[in-house]
Coordinates of C-alpha atoms in Angstrom, one line a residue:
X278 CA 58.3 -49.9 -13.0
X279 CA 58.4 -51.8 -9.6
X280 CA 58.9 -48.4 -7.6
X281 CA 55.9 -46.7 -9.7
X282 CA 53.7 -49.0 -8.6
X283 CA 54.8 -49.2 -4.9
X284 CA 55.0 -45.7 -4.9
X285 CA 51.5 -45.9 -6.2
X286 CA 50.3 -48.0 -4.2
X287 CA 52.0 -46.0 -0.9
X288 CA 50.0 -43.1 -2.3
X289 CA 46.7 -44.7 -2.1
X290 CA 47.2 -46.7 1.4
X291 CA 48.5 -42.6 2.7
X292 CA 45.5 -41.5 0.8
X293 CA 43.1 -43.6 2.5
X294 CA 44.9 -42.9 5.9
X295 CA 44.6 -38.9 5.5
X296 CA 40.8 -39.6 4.7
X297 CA 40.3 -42.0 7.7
X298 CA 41.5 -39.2 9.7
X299 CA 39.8 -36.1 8.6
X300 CA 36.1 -37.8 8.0
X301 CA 36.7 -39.9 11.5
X302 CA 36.1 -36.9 13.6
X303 CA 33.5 -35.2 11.8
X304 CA 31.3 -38.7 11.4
X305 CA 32.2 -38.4 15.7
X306 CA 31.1 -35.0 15.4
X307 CA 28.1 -35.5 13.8
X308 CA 27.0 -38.5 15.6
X309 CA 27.3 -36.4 18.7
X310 CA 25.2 -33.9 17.6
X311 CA 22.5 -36.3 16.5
X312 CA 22.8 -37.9 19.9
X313 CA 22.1 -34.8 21.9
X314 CA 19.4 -33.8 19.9
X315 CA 17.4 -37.3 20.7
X316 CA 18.3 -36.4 24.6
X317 CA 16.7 -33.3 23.9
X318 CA 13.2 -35.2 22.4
X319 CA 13.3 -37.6 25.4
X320 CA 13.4 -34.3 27.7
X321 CA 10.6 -33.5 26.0
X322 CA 9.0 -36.3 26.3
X323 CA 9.8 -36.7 30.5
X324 CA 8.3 -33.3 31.0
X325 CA 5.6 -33.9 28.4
X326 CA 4.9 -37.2 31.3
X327 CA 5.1 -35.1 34.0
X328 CA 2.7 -32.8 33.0
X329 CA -0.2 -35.0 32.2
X330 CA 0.8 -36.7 35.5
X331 CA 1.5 -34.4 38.0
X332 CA -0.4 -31.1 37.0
X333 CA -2.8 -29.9 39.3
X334 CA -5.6 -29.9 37.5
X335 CA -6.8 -32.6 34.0
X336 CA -5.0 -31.5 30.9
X337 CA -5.6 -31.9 27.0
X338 CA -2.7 -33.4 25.6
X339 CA -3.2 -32.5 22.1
X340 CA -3.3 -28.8 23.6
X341 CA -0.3 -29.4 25.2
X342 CA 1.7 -31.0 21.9
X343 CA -0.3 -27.7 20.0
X344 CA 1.2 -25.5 22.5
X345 CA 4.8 -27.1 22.1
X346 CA 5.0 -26.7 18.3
X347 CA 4.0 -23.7 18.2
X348 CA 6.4 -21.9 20.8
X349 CA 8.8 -23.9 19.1
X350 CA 8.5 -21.9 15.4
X351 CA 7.2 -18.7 17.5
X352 CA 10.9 -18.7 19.0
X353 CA 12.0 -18.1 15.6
X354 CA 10.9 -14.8 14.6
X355 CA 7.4 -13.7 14.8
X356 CA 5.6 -14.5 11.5
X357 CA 6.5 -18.1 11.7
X358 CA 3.8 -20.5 13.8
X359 CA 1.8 -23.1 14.4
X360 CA -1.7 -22.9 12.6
X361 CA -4.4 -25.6 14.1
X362 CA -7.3 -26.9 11.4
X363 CA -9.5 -24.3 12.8
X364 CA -7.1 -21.7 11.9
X365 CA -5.8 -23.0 8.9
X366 CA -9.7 -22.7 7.4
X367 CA -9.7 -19.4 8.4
X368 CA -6.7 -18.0 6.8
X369 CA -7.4 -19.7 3.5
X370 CA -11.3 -17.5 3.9
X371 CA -9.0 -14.3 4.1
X372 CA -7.0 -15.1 1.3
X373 CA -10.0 -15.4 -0.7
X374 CA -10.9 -12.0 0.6
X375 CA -14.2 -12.7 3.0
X376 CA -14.1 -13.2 7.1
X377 CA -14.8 -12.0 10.7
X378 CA -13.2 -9.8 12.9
X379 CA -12.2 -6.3 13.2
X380 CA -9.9 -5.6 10.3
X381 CA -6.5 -5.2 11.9
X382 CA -3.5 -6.8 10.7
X383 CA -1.3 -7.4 13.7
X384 CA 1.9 -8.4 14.6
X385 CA 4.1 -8.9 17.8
X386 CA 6.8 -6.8 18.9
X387 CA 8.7 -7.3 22.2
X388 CA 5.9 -9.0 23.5
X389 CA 3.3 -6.9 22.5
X390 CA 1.2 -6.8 19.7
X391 CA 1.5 -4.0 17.1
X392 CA -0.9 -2.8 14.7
X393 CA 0.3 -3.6 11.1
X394 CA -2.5 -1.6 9.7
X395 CA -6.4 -0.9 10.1
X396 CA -8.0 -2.3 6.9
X397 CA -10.0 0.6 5.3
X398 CA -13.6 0.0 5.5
X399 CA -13.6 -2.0 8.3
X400 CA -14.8 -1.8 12.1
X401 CA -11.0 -0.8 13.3
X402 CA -10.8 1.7 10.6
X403 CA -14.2 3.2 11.8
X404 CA -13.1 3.4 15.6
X405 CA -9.9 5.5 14.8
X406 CA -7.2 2.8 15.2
X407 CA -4.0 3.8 14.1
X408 CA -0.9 1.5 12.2
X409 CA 2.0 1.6 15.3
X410 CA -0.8 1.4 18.0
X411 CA -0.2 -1.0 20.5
X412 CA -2.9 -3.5 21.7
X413 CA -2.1 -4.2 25.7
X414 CA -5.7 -5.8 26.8
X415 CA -8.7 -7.0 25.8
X416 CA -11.7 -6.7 27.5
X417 CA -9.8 -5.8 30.6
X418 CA -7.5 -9.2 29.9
X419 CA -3.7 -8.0 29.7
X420 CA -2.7 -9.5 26.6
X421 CA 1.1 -9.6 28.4
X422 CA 3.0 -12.8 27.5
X423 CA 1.0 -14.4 25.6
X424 CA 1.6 -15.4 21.9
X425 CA 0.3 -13.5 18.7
X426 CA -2.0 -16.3 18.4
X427 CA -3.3 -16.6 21.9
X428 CA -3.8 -12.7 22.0
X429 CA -5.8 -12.7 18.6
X430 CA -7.7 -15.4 20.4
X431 CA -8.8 -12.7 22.6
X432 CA -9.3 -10.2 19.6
X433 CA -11.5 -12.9 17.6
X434 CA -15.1 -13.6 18.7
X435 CA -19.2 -13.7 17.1
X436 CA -20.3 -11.0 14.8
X437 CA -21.8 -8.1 16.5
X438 CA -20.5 -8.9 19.9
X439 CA -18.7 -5.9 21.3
X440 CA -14.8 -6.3 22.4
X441 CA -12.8 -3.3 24.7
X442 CA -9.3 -3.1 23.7
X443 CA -7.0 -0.5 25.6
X444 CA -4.4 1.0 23.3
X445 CA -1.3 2.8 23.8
X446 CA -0.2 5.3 21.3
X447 CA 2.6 7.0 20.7
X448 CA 1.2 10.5 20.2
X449 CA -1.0 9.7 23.6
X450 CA 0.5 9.8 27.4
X451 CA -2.5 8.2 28.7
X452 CA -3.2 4.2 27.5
X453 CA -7.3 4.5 26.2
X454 CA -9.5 2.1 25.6
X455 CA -11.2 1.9 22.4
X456 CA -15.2 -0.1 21.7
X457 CA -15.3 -2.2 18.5
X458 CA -18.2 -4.1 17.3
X459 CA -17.0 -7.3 15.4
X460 CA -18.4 -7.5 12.1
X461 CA -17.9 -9.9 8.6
X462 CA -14.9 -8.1 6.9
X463 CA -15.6 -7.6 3.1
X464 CA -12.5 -6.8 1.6
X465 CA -13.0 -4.3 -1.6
X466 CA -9.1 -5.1 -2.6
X467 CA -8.9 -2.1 -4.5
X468 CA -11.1 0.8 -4.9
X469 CA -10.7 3.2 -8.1
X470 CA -11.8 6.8 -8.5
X471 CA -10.6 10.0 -10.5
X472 CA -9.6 13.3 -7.9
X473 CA -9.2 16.2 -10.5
X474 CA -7.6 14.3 -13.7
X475 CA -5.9 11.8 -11.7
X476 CA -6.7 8.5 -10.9
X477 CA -6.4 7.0 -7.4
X478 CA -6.3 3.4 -7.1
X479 CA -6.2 2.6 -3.2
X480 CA -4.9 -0.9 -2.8
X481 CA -6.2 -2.1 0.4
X482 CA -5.0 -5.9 0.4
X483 CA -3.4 -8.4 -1.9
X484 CA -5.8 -11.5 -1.8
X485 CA -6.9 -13.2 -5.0
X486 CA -9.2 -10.1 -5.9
X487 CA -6.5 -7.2 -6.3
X488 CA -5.1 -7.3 -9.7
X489 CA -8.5 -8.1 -11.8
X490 CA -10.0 -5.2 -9.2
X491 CA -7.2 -3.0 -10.2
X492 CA -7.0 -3.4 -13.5
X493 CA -10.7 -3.5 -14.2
X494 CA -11.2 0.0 -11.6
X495 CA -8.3 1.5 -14.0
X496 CA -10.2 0.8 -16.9
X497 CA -13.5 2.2 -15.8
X498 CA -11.9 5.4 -14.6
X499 CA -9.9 5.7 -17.9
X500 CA -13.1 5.3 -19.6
X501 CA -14.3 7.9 -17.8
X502 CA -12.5 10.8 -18.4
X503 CA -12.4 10.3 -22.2
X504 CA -9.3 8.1 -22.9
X505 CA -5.8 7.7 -21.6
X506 CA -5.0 11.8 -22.9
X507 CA -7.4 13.5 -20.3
X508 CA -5.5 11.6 -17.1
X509 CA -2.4 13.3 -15.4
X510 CA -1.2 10.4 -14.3
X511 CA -2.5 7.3 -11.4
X512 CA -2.2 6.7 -7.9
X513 CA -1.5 3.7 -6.4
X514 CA -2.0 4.2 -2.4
X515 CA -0.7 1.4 -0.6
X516 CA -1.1 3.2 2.5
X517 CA -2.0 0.9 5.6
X518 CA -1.6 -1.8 3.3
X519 CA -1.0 -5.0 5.3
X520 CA 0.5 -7.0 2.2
X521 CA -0.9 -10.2 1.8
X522 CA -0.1 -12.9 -1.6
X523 CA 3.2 -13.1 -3.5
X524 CA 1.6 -13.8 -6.8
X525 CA -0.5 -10.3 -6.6
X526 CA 1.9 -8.4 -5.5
X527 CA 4.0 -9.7 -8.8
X528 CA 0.7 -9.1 -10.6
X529 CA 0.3 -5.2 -9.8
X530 CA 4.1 -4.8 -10.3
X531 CA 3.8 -6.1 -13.5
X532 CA 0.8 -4.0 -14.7
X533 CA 3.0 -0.9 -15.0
X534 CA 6.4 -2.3 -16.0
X535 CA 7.4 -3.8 -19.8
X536 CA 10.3 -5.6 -18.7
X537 CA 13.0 -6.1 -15.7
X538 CA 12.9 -8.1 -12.3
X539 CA 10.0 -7.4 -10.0
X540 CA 11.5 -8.9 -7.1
X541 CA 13.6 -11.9 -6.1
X542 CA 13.6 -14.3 -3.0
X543 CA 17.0 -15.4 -1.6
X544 CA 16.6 -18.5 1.0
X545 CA 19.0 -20.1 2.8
X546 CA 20.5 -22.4 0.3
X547 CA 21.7 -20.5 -3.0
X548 CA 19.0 -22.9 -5.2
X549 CA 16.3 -21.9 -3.2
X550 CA 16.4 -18.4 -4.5
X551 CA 13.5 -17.3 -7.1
X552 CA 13.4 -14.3 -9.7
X553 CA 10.2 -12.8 -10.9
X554 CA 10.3 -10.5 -14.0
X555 CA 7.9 -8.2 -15.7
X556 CA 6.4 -8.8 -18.8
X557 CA 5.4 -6.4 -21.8
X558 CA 2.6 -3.9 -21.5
X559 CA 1.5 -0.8 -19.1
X560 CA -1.7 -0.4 -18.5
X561 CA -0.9 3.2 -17.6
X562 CA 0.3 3.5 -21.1
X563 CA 3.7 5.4 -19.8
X564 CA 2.0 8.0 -17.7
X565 CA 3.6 9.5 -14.6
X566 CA 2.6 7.1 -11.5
X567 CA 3.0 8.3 -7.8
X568 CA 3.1 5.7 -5.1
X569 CA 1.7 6.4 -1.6
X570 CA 3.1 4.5 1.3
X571 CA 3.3 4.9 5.0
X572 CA 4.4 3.1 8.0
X573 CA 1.6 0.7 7.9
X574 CA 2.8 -1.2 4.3
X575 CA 3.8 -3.7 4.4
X576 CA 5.3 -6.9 2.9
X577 CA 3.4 -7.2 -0.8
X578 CA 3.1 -3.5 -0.5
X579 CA 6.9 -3.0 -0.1
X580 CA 7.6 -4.9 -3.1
X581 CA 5.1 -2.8 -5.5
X582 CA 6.6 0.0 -4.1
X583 CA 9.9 -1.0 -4.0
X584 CA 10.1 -2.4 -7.5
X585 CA 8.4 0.8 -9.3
X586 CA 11.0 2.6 -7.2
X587 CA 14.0 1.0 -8.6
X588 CA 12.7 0.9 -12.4
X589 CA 12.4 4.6 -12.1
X590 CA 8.6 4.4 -13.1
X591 CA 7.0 6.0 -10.1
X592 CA 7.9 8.5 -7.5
X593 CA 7.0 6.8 -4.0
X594 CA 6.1 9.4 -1.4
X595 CA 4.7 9.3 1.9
X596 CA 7.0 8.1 5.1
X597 CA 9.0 4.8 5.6
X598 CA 7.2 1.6 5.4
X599 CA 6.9 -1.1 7.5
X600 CA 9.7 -3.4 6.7
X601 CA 8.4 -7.0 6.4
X602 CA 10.9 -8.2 4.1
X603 CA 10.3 -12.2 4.8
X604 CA 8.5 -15.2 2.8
X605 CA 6.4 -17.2 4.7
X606 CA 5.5 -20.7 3.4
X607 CA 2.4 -22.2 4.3
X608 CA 2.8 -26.0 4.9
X609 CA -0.3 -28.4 4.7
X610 CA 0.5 -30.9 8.2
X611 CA -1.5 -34.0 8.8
X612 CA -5.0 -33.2 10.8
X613 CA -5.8 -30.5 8.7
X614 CA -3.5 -27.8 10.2
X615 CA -0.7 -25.9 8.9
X616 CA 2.7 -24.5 9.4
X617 CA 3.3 -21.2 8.2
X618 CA 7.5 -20.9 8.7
X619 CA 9.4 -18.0 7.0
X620 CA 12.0 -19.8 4.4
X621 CA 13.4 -16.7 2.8
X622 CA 13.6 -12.8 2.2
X623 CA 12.6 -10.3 -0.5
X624 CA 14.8 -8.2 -2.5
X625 CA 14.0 -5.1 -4.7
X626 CA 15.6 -5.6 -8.2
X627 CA 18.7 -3.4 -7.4
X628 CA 19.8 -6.0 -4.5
X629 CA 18.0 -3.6 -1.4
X630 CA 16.8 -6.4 1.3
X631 CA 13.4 -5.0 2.5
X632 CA 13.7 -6.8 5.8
X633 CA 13.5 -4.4 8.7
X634 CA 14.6 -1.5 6.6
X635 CA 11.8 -1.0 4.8
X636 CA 11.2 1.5 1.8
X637 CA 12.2 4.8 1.8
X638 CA 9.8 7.3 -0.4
X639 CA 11.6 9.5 -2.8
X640 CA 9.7 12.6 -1.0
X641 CA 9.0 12.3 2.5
X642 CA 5.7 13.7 3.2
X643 CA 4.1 13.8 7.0
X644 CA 0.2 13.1 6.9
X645 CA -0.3 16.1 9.7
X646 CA -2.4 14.2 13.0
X647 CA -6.2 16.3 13.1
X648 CA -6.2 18.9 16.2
X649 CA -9.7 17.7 18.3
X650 CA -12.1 20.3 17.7
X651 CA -13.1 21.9 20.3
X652 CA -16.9 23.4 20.5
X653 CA -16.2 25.7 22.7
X654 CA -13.7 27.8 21.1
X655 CA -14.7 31.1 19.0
X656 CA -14.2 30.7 15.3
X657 CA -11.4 33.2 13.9
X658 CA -12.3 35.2 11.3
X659 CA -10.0 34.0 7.9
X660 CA -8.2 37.1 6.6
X661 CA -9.5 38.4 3.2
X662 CA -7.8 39.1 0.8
X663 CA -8.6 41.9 -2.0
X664 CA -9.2 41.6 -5.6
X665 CA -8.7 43.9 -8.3
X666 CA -12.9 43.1 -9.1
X667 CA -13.6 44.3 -5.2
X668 CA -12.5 47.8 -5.8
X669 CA -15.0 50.3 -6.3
X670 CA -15.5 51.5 -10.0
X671 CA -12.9 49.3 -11.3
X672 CA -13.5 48.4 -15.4
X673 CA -15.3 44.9 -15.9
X674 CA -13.8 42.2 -18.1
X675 CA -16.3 42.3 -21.5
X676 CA -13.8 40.4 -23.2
X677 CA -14.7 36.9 -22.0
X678 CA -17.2 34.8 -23.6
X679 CA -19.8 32.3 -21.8
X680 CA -17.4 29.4 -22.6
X681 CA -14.6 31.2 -21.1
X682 CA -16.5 32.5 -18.0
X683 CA -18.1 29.1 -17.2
X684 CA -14.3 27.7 -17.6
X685 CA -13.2 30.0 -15.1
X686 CA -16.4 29.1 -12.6
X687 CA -14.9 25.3 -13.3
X688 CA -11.3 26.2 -12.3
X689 CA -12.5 27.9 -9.5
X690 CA -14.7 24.8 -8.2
X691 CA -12.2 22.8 -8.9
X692 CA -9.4 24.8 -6.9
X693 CA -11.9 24.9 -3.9
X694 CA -12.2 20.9 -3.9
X695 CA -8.0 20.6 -4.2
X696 CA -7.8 23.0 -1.1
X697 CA -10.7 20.6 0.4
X698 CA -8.8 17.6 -0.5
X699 CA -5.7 19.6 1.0
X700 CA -7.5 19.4 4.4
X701 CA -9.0 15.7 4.6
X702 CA -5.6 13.9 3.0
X703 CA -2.5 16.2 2.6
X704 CA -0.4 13.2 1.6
X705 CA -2.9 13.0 -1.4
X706 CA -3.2 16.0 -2.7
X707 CA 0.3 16.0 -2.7
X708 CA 0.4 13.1 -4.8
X709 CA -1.6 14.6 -7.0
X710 CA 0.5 17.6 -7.5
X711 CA 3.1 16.3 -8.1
X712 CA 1.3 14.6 -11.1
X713 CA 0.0 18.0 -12.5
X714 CA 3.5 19.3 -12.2
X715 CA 5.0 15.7 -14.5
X716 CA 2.2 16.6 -16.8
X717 CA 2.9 20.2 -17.8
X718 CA 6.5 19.2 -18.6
X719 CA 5.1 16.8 -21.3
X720 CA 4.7 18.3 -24.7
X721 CA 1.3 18.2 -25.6
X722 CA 0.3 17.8 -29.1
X723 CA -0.8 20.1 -31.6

């Protein structure tokens, strides 16, 4: 009994030994660590000193500590920074859908800032900027080292001033500048109309206005046309859509699926990680869907798009999106600012991370760029082709009746505007092929 207990007791004193040892050098470790990082804030703090000091000209401190906070979440990837009280008011305004500018949603790559996407109906979309332009001055200012937010600083300004902005394009060789007038940006999240027997819902933002827009434009055009049996199908163009809230991106997901994950969010602890799945009811009622995308959507776009994808409930065509695959959290701070830092990624419910990849449409289908017009050149003469009704003597048709020869007049007016629609948005009308095709394998009732 004796040697149990000494033997016992040997384990516990060796236990406590082995312990001592192991945890020792990490606590040393750790308090190391801790150690240089204070060095670090009192380095700060010296050249912080120096510069209100020694600087050749009168600084403003809180500028300064404004400055320092925000390189230091800038550094980290370029959606994460530093948002003062002024500009925390004014992002809350755009959430709720209502704000000045020029309508460009922007972002910084390699230094320069990148157009996102022109917001339709705005003074960028007017003026012909493009998503992948590059903004490289402003009013003559190179924008050239500066931060996103100093360069929109530049962008920003009163409504109806005029700003210059020289863009460089990929399609150009020359940089050009381009005149915007600033103007209050009204944002119609979604607008609804029928082209043919499909409906097109363009989704131009998610703020707190796109689902009960979408759902209520859906309605109206379904309304219409007669009922749900006289549609093809709908189209949900997220093209040059810049993304936007979390909650309405679930929302719009959620309209057309019954059931299954919409997306999840993986952070960089395992617990940190959120699901968000579909509940029952479609308010397309099962019809086809075709989803337009292009390289400006982004973000909320990607994960409609990318969730419709992998349910197999829509066809996605267009070109690659953007691939703004990160959650930003917005974090009140004291003074009335904010910190927007990114604290995880989205996923699309088979596992795809959107993050830099982006999503890939099931049909890739090139918007062809407009050639310039040019007045000077001789219109060519379109070829002609004959009809069995243009040759001389040949026997009319007497079995048609007015129903059936107005029908015809209809198709025919109705081919003429598809060819039209061909022209002004081939990605489109492609769209809306395809949803003509989906519907004449359907077996229609008797």
């Amino acid at each position: 009994m004796k040697k149990m207990i000494i033997a016992a007791a040997s384990g516990t004193v060796l236990g406590l030994v082995a312990t001592t040892q192991v945890a020792g050098p990490l606590l040393a470790q750790e308090s190391k660590r801790e150690g240089a990082i204070y060095e670090q804030l009192d380095l700060f703090g010296d050249i912080f000193e120096r510069i209100r000091s020694g600087y050749v000209e009168d600084v403003n401190e809180k500028e300064l500590i404004e400055a320092a906070i925000n390189g230091m979440l800038t550094s980290l990837d370029p959606h994460s920074s530093y948002l003062s009280a002024e500009d925390a008011a004014d992002m809350r305004v755009q959430t709720r859908g209502e704000f000045g500018g020029l309508g460009l949603e922007v972002t910084q790559e390699e230094g320069f800032v990148k157009v996102v996407s022109p917001i339709d109906g705005t003074p960028a979309a007017a003026a012909g900027m493009e998503a992948g332009d590059f903004i490289t001055a402003v009013d003559g200012e190179s924008l050239l080292g500066l931060t996103l937010d100093e360069a929109l600083e530049y962008l920003r300004g009163p409504v109806g001033s005029e700003v210059i902005i020289t863009v460089v394009r990929e399609s150009e060789v020359e940089p050009f500048d381009v005149s915007i007038i600033r103007d209050t940006i009204k944002l119609t999240a979604v607008r609804s109309r029928t082209e043919g027997k499909a409906v097109v819902l363009r989704v131009t933002t998610f703020n707190a206005q796109t689902f009960p827009n979408l759902e209520e434009g859906l309605k109206e055009q379904v309304e219409a046309a007669g009922g749900i049996d006289n549609i093809d199908g709908f189209i949900v163009d997220l093209r040059n859509n810049p993304g936007g809230l979390l909650n309405q991106a679930v929302f719009v997901s959620d309209a057309f699926l019954d059931a299954g994950e919409i997306v999840s969010t993986r952070g960089r602890e395992p617990q940190d990680g959120e699901r968000y799945n579909a509940t029952p009811g479609d308010l397309a009622e099962g019809k086809p869907i075709v989803v337009l995308i292009n390289g400006g959507s982004a973000s909320a776009s990607e994960i409609v798009a990318g969730a419709l994808q992998d349910h197999r409930r829509a066809i996605v065509v267009g070109t690659k999106s953007f691939g703004k695959g990160s959650v930003q959290t917005v974090v009140p701070l004291q003074g009335d600012g904010a910190m927007r830092l990114t604290t995880s990624r989205y996923y699309t419910p088979s596992g795809r991370s959107i993050q830099a990849l982006g999503i890939s449409p099931d049909i890739i289908v090139e918007q062809p760029r407009r050639e310039p017009v040019d007045p000077d050149a001789e219109e060519e003469d379109t070829p002609r082709f004959w009809s069995e009704a243009d040759l001389r003597g040949s026997l009319g048709n007497d079995s048609l009746s007015e129903d059936e020869i107005r029908q015809i007049e209809e198709d025919r007016e109705r081919a003429a505007a598809a060819a039209q629609l061909r022209e002004d948005d081939y990605q489109l009308a492609y769209a809306i092929d395809i949803l003509k095709g989906l519907n004449a394998l359907v077996p229609q009732d008797e």
